[in-house]
GROMACS .gro file of C-alpha atoms in nm:
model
  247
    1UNK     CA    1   0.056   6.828  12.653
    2UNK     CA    2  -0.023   6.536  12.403
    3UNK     CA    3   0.302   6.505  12.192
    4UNK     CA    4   0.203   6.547  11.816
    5UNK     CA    5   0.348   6.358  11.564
    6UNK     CA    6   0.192   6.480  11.268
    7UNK     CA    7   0.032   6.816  11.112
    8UNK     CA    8  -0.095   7.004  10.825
    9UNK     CA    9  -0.358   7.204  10.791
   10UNK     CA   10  -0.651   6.900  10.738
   11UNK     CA   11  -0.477   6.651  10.978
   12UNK     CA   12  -0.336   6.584  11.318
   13UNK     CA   13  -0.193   6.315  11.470
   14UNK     CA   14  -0.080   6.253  11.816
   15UNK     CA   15   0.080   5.962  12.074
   16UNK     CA   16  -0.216   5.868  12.274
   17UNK     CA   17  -0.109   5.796  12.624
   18UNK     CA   18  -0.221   5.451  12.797
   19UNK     CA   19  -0.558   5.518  12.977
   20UNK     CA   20  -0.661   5.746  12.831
   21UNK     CA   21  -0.997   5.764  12.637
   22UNK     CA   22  -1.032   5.921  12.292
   23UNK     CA   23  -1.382   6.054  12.388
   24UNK     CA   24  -1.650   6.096  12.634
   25UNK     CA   25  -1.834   5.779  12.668
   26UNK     CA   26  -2.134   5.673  12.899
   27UNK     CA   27  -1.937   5.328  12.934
   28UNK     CA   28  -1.702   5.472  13.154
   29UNK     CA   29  -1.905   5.798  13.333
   30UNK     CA   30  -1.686   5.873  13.599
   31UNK     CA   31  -1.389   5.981  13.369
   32UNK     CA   32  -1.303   6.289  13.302
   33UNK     CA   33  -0.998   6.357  13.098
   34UNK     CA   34  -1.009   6.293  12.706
   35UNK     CA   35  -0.812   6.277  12.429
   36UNK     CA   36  -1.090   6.473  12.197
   37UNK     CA   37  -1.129   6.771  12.461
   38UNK     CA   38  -0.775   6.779  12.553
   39UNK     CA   39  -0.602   6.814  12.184
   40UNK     CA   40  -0.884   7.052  12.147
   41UNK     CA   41  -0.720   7.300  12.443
   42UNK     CA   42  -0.359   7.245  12.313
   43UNK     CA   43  -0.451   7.361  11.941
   44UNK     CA   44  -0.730   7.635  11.995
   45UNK     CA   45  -0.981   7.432  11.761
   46UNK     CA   46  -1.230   7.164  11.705
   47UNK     CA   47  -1.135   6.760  11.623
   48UNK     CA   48  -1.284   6.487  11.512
   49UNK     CA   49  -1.142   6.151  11.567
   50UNK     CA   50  -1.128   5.897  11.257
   51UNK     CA   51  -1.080   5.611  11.471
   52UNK     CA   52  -1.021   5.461  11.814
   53UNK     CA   53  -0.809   5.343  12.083
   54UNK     CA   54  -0.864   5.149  12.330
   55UNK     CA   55  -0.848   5.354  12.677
   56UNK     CA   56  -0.545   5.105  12.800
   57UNK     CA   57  -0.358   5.100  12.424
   58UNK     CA   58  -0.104   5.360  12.336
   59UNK     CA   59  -0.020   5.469  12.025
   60UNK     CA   60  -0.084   5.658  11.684
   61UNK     CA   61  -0.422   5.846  11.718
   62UNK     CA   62  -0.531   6.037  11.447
   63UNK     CA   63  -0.809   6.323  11.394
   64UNK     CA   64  -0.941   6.546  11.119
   65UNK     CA   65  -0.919   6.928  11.193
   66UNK     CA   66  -1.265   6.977  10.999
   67UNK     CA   67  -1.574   6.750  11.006
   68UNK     CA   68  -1.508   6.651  10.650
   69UNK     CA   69  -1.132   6.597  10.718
   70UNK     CA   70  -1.288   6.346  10.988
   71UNK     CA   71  -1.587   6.209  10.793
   72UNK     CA   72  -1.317   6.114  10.503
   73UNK     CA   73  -1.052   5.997  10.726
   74UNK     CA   74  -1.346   5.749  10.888
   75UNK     CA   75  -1.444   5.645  10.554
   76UNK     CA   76  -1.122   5.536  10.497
   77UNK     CA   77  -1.058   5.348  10.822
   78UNK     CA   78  -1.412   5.175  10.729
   79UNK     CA   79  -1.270   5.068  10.361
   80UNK     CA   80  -0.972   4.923  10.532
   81UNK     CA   81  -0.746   5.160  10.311
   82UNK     CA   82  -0.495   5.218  10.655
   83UNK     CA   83  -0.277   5.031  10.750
   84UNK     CA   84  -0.191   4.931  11.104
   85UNK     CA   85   0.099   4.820  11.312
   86UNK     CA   86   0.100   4.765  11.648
   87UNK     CA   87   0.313   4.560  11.912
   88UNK     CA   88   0.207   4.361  12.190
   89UNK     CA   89   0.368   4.145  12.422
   90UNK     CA   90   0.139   3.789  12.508
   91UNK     CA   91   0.179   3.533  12.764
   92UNK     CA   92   0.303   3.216  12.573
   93UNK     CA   93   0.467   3.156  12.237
   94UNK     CA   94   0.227   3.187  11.942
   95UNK     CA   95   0.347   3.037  11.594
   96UNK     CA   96   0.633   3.209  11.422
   97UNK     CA   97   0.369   3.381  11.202
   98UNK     CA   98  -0.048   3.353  11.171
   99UNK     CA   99  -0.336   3.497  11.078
  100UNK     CA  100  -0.643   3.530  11.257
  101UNK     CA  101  -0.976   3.446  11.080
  102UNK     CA  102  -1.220   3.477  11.373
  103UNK     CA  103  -1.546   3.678  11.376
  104UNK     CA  104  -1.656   3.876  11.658
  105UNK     CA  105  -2.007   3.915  11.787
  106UNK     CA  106  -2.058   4.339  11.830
  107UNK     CA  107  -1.956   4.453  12.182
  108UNK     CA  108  -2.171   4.721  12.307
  109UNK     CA  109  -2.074   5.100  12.254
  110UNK     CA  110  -2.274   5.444  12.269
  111UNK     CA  111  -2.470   5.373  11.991
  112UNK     CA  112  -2.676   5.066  12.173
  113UNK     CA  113  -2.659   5.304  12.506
  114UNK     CA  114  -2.828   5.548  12.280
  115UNK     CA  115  -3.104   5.355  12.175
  116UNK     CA  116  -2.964   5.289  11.820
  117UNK     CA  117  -3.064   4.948  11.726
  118UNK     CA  118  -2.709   4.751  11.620
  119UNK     CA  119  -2.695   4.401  11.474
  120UNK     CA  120  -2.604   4.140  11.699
  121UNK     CA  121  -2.462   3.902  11.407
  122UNK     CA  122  -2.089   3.804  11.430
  123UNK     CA  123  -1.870   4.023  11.209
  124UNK     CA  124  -1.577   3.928  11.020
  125UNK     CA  125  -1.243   4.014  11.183
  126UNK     CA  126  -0.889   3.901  11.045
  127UNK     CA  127  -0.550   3.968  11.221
  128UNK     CA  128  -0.200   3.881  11.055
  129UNK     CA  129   0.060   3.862  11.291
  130UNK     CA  130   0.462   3.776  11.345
  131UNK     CA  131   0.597   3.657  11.659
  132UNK     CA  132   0.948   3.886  11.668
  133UNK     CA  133   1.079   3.748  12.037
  134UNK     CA  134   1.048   3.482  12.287
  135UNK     CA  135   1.134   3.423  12.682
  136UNK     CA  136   1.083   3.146  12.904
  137UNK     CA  137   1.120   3.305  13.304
  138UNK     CA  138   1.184   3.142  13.578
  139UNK     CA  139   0.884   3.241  13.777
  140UNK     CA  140   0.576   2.997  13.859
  141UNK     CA  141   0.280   3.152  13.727
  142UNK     CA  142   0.058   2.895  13.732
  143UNK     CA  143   0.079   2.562  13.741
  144UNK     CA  144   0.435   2.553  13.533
  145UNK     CA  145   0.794   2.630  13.710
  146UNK     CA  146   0.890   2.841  13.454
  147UNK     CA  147   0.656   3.102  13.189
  148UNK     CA  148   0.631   3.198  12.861
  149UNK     CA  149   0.597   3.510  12.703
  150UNK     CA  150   0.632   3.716  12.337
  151UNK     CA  151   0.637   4.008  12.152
  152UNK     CA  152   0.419   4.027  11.885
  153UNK     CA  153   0.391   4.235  11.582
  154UNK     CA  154  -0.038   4.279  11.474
  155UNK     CA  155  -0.186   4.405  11.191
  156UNK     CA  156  -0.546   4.419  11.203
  157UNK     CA  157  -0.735   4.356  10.861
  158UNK     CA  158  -1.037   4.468  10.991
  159UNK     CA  159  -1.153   4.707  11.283
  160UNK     CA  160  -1.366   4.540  11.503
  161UNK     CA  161  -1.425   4.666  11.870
  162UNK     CA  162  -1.118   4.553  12.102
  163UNK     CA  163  -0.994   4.274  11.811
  164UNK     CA  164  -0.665   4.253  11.875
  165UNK     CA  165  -0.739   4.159  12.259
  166UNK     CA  166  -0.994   3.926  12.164
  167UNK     CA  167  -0.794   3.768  11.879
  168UNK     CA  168  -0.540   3.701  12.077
  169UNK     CA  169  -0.729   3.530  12.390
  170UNK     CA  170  -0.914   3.352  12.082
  171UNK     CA  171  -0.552   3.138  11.996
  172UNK     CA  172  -0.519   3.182  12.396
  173UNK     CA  173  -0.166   3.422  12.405
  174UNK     CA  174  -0.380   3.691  12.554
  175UNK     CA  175  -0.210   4.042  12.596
  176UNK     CA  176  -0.037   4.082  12.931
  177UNK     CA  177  -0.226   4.393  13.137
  178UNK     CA  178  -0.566   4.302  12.953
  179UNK     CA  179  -0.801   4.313  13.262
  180UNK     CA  180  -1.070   4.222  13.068
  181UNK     CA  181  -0.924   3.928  12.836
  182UNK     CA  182  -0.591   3.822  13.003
  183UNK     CA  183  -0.512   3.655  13.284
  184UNK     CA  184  -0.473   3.830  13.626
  185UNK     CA  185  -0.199   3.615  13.739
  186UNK     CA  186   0.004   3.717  13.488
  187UNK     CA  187  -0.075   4.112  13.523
  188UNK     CA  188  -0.002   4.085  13.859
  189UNK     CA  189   0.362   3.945  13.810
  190UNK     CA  190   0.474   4.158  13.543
  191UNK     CA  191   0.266   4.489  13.742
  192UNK     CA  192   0.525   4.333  14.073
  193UNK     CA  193   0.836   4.242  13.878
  194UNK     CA  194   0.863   4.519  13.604
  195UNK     CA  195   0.629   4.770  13.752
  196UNK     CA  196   0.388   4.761  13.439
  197UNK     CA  197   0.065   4.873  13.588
  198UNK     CA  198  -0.057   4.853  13.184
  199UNK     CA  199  -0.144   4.644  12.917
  200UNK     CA  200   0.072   4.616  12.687
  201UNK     CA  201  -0.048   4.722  12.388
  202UNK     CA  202   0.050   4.969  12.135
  203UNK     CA  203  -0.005   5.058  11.827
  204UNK     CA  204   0.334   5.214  11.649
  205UNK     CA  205   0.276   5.252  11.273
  206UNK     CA  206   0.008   5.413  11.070
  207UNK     CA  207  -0.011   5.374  10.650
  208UNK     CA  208  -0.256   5.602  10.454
  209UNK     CA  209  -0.302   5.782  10.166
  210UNK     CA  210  -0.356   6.132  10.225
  211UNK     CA  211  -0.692   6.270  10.170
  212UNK     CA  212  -0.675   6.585  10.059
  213UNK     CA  213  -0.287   6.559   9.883
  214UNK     CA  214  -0.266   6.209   9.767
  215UNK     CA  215   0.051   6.143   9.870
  216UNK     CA  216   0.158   5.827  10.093
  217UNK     CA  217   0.163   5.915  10.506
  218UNK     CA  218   0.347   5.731  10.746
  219UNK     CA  219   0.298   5.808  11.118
  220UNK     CA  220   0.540   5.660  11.373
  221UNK     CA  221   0.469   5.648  11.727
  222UNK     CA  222   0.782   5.497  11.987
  223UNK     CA  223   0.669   5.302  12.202
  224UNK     CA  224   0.615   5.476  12.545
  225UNK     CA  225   0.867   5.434  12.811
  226UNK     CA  226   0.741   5.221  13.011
  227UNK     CA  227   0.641   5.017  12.762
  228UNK     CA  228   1.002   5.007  12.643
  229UNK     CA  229   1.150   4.938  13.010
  230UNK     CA  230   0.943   4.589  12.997
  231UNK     CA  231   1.066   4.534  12.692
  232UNK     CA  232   1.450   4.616  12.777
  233UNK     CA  233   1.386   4.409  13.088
  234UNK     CA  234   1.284   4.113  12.873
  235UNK     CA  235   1.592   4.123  12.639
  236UNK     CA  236   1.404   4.219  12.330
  237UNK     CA  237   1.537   4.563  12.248
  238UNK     CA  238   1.671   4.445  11.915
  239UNK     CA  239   1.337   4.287  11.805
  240UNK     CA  240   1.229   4.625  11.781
  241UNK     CA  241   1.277   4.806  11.485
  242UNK     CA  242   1.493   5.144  11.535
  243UNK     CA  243   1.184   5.346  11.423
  244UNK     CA  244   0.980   5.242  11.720
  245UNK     CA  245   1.256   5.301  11.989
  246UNK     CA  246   1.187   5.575  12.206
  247UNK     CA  247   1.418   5.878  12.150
   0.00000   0.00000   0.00000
């Protein structure tokens, strides 16, 4: 069961679990569980996702329960009217605070897979971010005796395909668990010394205006457990803001 955090009659919202994809995709065939089909069979109706997450980020996930509940809801991602939170934790220590003014060439999706013909142009892509905790370990990653890491807090400006990952390999703190854009030494040693077979990325807070009421929406997703052990492990549990502790 996919724990839902929000519902009304036009919207639903639920804490996507780390790999896990929101949809079917012909990027990744041999899949076969989804977020789409499965909140589908635990509500007895039809979805339609307004946005995405990544299939290794956890987090706030939300759908419309009507095509037009998802058309507006995508609209509205697209205008940058939602706001985003997430939380990440990065090998090395980035600035205190930042903001990340990097475009990003178009990764491929369905759309090229379908034929559709996309722009290759780089897009612009913005991420503000706040470092909220640092650690130096005493374990020899690579060629230093000791390693860095933080917790960072990300709010993407824009929505670009995997932006925060790429963002953050672009100022080269790249998100620990990122097989695609971090570093495999480092997976490996947090995967064998806190047992985090993920990356570590998740988003926690969603701002919007409702729709269909008008009135301000906040949805709140803890972070996952395991998520929270590495954190715990890494003395940052008060970095965290109550609201995105796990129950």
């Amino acid at each position: 069961m996919l724990p839902i955090l929000y519902e009304d009659d036009q919207l639903i919202a639920i804490h996507k679990p780390t790999d896990l994809l929101v949809h079917r995709t012909v990027l990744d065939k041999h899949e076969r569980r989804f977020a789409l089909q499965m909140l589908r069979e635990q509500i007895g109706q039809r979805v339609y996702p307004a946005h995405r997450l990544d299939k290794g980020t956890s987090g706030v996930l939300l759908f419309g329960k009507s095509r037009d509940a998802g058309r507006e809801l995508s609209w509205r991602f697209e205008r940058q009217e939602v706001d985003k939170t997430y939380l990440a934790v990065v090998r090395g220590w980035p600035a205190d605070a930042g903001e990340i003014d990097h475009a990003l060439t178009r990764r491929v999706d369905d759309l090229e897979w379908l034929g559709e013909t996309v722009s290759a142009e780089p897009q612009a892509a913005v991420t503000r971010y706040k470092t909220l905790a640092t650690v130096e370990l005493p374990v020899a990653v690579d060629r230093y005796p000791q390693s860095r890491y933080a917790l960072v807090k990300l709010e993407p400006q824009t929505g670009r395909r995997h932006q925060l990952r790429r963002h953050l390999k672009h100022i080269s703190h790249p998100i620990i668990g990122d097989a695609t854009y971090g570093k495999g030494r480092h997976n490996r040693m947090f995967a064998e010394r806190y047992g985090s077979e993920r990356m570590l990325l998740a988003c926690v807070e969603m701002r919007l205006v409702h729709p269909f009421t008008d009135e301000p929406l906040t949805l709140t997703a803890p972070l996952a457990p395991e998520f929270a052990a590495v954190v715990a492990a890494l003395g940052w549990r008060d970095a965290v803001a109550p609201r995105f502790w796990p129950a």
